[in-house]
Tab-separated table of C-alpha atoms in Angstrom:
chain	number	residue	atom	x	y	z
O	1	UNK	CA	32.998	122.343	64.556
O	2	UNK	CA	35.936	120.870	62.630
O	3	UNK	CA	38.193	123.475	64.187
O	4	UNK	CA	36.979	122.479	67.641
O	5	UNK	CA	37.620	118.778	66.926
O	6	UNK	CA	41.046	119.622	65.560
O	7	UNK	CA	41.798	121.638	68.678
O	8	UNK	CA	40.670	118.753	70.923
O	9	UNK	CA	42.850	116.331	68.961
O	10	UNK	CA	45.841	118.643	69.284
O	11	UNK	CA	45.232	119.016	73.012
O	12	UNK	CA	44.911	115.231	73.370
O	13	UNK	CA	48.117	114.604	71.401
O	14	UNK	CA	49.955	117.245	73.429
O	15	UNK	CA	48.734	115.693	76.674
O	16	UNK	CA	49.682	112.206	75.485
O	17	UNK	CA	53.176	113.424	74.632
O	18	UNK	CA	53.511	115.049	78.044
O	19	UNK	CA	52.425	111.804	79.732
O	20	UNK	CA	54.839	109.780	77.555
O	21	UNK	CA	57.672	112.169	78.373
O	22	UNK	CA	56.841	111.987	82.067
O	23	UNK	CA	56.770	108.157	81.996
O	24	UNK	CA	60.068	108.121	80.108
O	25	UNK	CA	61.643	110.300	82.797
O	26	UNK	CA	60.332	107.981	85.506
O	27	UNK	CA	61.825	104.974	83.690
O	28	UNK	CA	65.209	106.700	83.404
O	29	UNK	CA	65.040	107.703	87.082
O	30	UNK	CA	64.194	104.150	88.136
O	31	UNK	CA	66.941	102.649	85.958
O	32	UNK	CA	69.448	105.059	87.504
O	33	UNK	CA	68.342	105.060	91.137
O	34	UNK	CA	67.796	101.311	91.684
O	35	UNK	CA	71.396	100.259	90.882
O	36	UNK	CA	72.640	103.173	92.979
O	37	UNK	CA	70.402	102.103	95.858
O	38	UNK	CA	71.499	98.470	95.562
O	39	UNK	CA	75.157	99.499	95.497
O	40	UNK	CA	74.651	101.664	98.580
O	41	UNK	CA	72.920	98.810	100.393
O	42	UNK	CA	75.698	96.389	99.473
O	43	UNK	CA	78.378	98.820	100.571
O	44	UNK	CA	76.513	99.538	103.801
O	45	UNK	CA	76.075	95.835	104.438
O	46	UNK	CA	79.808	95.245	104.015
O	47	UNK	CA	80.557	98.159	106.312
O	48	UNK	CA	78.079	96.814	108.881
O	49	UNK	CA	79.716	93.376	108.723
O	50	UNK	CA	83.136	94.912	109.402
O	51	UNK	CA	81.649	96.955	112.240
O	52	UNK	CA	80.626	93.745	114.044
O	53	UNK	CA	84.147	93.453	115.446
O	54	UNK	CA	84.944	97.105	116.129
O	55	UNK	CA	86.925	97.703	119.303
O	56	UNK	CA	90.069	96.772	121.197
O	57	UNK	CA	90.292	93.392	122.943
O	58	UNK	CA	92.754	92.029	125.489
O	59	UNK	CA	93.871	88.413	125.290
O	60	UNK	CA	92.296	86.292	128.007
O	61	UNK	CA	93.546	82.854	126.976
O	62	UNK	CA	94.867	80.941	123.978
O	63	UNK	CA	93.942	77.271	123.834
O	64	UNK	CA	94.733	74.145	121.828
O	65	UNK	CA	92.425	71.135	121.529
O	66	UNK	CA	93.857	67.679	122.127
O	67	UNK	CA	92.942	64.555	120.144
O	68	UNK	CA	89.807	64.143	122.305
O	69	UNK	CA	88.648	67.692	121.606
O	70	UNK	CA	89.471	68.931	125.123
O	71	UNK	CA	90.838	72.477	125.261
O	72	UNK	CA	94.084	73.244	127.131
O	73	UNK	CA	95.903	76.522	127.637
O	74	UNK	CA	98.650	77.101	125.098
O	75	UNK	CA	102.023	77.192	126.926
O	76	UNK	CA	103.440	79.733	124.443
O	77	UNK	CA	101.072	82.483	125.637
O	78	UNK	CA	100.614	81.333	129.245
O	79	UNK	CA	101.305	84.268	131.545
O	80	UNK	CA	101.765	86.608	128.604
O	81	UNK	CA	99.526	89.297	127.227
O	82	UNK	CA	98.117	90.502	123.951
O	83	UNK	CA	95.795	92.938	122.245
O	84	UNK	CA	93.845	92.931	119.004
O	85	UNK	CA	92.160	95.968	117.458
O	86	UNK	CA	89.513	96.281	114.718
O	87	UNK	CA	88.674	99.830	113.630
O	88	UNK	CA	85.309	99.013	112.032
O	89	UNK	CA	86.257	100.207	108.549
O	90	UNK	CA	88.686	97.490	107.546
O	91	UNK	CA	91.974	97.933	109.441
O	92	UNK	CA	93.306	95.745	112.230
O	93	UNK	CA	96.403	94.983	114.317
O	94	UNK	CA	97.384	92.302	116.825
O	95	UNK	CA	100.274	92.024	119.296
O	96	UNK	CA	100.926	89.000	121.524
O	97	UNK	CA	103.865	88.697	123.917
O	98	UNK	CA	105.070	85.863	126.129
O	99	UNK	CA	105.491	86.027	129.894
O	100	UNK	CA	108.192	88.427	131.129
O	101	UNK	CA	108.588	90.034	127.690
O	102	UNK	CA	108.055	93.498	129.150
O	103	UNK	CA	110.587	92.797	131.917
O	104	UNK	CA	113.470	92.335	129.497
O	105	UNK	CA	116.026	95.134	129.898
O	106	UNK	CA	116.973	96.733	126.615
O	107	UNK	CA	118.060	100.128	125.370
O	108	UNK	CA	115.881	103.186	126.025
O	109	UNK	CA	113.546	104.046	123.146
O	110	UNK	CA	115.688	106.801	121.626
O	111	UNK	CA	118.860	104.715	121.743
O	112	UNK	CA	117.143	101.666	120.264
O	113	UNK	CA	116.497	103.711	117.094
O	114	UNK	CA	120.204	104.436	116.561
O	115	UNK	CA	122.190	101.671	114.800
O	116	UNK	CA	125.517	102.629	116.422
O	117	UNK	CA	123.998	102.297	119.921
O	118	UNK	CA	122.524	98.915	119.020
O	119	UNK	CA	125.908	97.704	117.699
O	120	UNK	CA	127.661	98.890	120.846
O	121	UNK	CA	125.097	97.121	123.033
O	122	UNK	CA	125.355	93.841	121.087
O	123	UNK	CA	129.161	93.921	121.158
O	124	UNK	CA	129.094	94.250	124.937
O	125	UNK	CA	126.804	91.222	125.498
O	126	UNK	CA	127.913	87.693	126.301
O	127	UNK	CA	126.652	84.752	124.223
O	128	UNK	CA	124.153	83.884	126.976
O	129	UNK	CA	122.871	87.443	127.068
O	130	UNK	CA	122.538	87.411	123.287
O	131	UNK	CA	120.523	84.171	123.467
O	132	UNK	CA	118.209	85.740	126.032
O	133	UNK	CA	117.753	88.798	123.826
O	134	UNK	CA	116.852	86.673	120.805
O	135	UNK	CA	114.395	84.629	122.897
O	136	UNK	CA	112.785	87.791	124.224
O	137	UNK	CA	112.437	89.566	120.886
O	138	UNK	CA	111.173	86.420	119.154
O	139	UNK	CA	108.452	86.108	121.799
O	140	UNK	CA	106.796	89.262	120.459
O	141	UNK	CA	104.277	88.316	117.763
O	142	UNK	CA	102.743	91.245	115.934
O	143	UNK	CA	101.110	92.048	112.626
O	144	UNK	CA	98.925	94.740	111.100
O	145	UNK	CA	96.814	94.841	107.998
O	146	UNK	CA	93.335	95.025	106.560
O	147	UNK	CA	90.374	92.836	107.414
O	148	UNK	CA	87.045	91.874	105.905
O	149	UNK	CA	84.140	89.935	107.354
O	150	UNK	CA	82.728	87.364	104.956
O	151	UNK	CA	79.214	88.105	103.728
O	152	UNK	CA	77.246	85.051	104.860
O	153	UNK	CA	79.259	83.460	107.683
O	154	UNK	CA	81.004	84.741	110.801
O	155	UNK	CA	84.528	84.493	109.455
O	156	UNK	CA	87.013	87.364	109.446
O	157	UNK	CA	89.925	87.494	107.016
O	158	UNK	CA	93.156	89.181	108.114
O	159	UNK	CA	95.142	90.462	105.123
O	160	UNK	CA	98.590	90.881	106.684
O	161	UNK	CA	100.732	93.703	105.294
O	162	UNK	CA	103.326	94.019	108.080
O	163	UNK	CA	104.420	91.375	110.565
O	164	UNK	CA	107.206	90.506	112.991
O	165	UNK	CA	107.533	87.094	111.325
O	166	UNK	CA	108.742	87.575	107.755
O	167	UNK	CA	107.170	84.564	106.058
O	168	UNK	CA	103.471	85.518	106.527
O	169	UNK	CA	103.873	89.078	105.154
O	170	UNK	CA	101.281	89.593	102.428
O	171	UNK	CA	99.360	86.454	103.368
O	172	UNK	CA	95.719	86.136	104.383
O	173	UNK	CA	94.408	84.097	107.304
O	174	UNK	CA	90.801	83.263	108.140
O	175	UNK	CA	89.348	83.132	111.650
O	176	UNK	CA	85.875	82.020	112.678
O	177	UNK	CA	84.480	84.300	115.361
O	178	UNK	CA	81.772	84.027	117.992
O	179	UNK	CA	80.723	86.307	120.828
O	180	UNK	CA	80.017	85.457	124.450
O	181	UNK	CA	79.070	88.637	126.283
O	182	UNK	CA	82.068	90.983	126.069
O	183	UNK	CA	84.340	88.157	124.898
O	184	UNK	CA	85.165	87.363	121.290
O	185	UNK	CA	86.479	83.916	120.418
O	186	UNK	CA	88.659	83.656	117.327
O	187	UNK	CA	89.200	80.105	116.080
O	188	UNK	CA	91.781	79.005	113.542
O	189	UNK	CA	89.941	77.319	110.678
O	190	UNK	CA	91.119	73.778	109.904
O	191	UNK	CA	93.120	73.826	113.113
O	192	UNK	CA	92.871	73.089	116.816
O	193	UNK	CA	93.598	76.565	118.193
O	194	UNK	CA	91.370	79.320	119.545
O	195	UNK	CA	91.967	82.632	121.311
O	196	UNK	CA	89.575	84.370	123.679
O	197	UNK	CA	89.702	88.162	123.852
O	198	UNK	CA	87.860	90.489	126.263
O	199	UNK	CA	86.598	93.786	124.879
O	200	UNK	CA	88.151	96.851	126.503
O	201	UNK	CA	86.196	99.974	127.514
């Protein structure tokens, strides 16, 4: 009888140890998997926020608000064109040109990459032609960089790493964004300027 009781006790202790070991493994699994799951959700959420803007958009109009809050077309971009691209994973680029920018006659692509051809062209131009060239080239506004969409509000941050205007290189700008059908409206925060872009197929 004592042997039987001893055997039952041993079986009970063995079972209890197995249960304890099993519960310990579950605790370890939970402690490992929950942070991993939360990290994945956070990362996915950030990716989803960036994906809100994915696509290429063509500039429809740039506007400035007057002191009464009435919007008027910006003369700098009137008649010009522009494109902005968001890739959905954190990279973006924008290019805006003034009217007649593409009509300006310059060197062919291959020649414009050769310093000696550029020097020869510049030496052959009159002062008026040089002024026109500077005006034309300065009317091309372009930058590329990374972007992030803020977690709780519809604001996109452009982290500029290359730009046609030297001073903003490395700077970050914030733009509030809203959608109206296939149009995205980017508004300069703390400013009176907005740009409307139409999504391209």
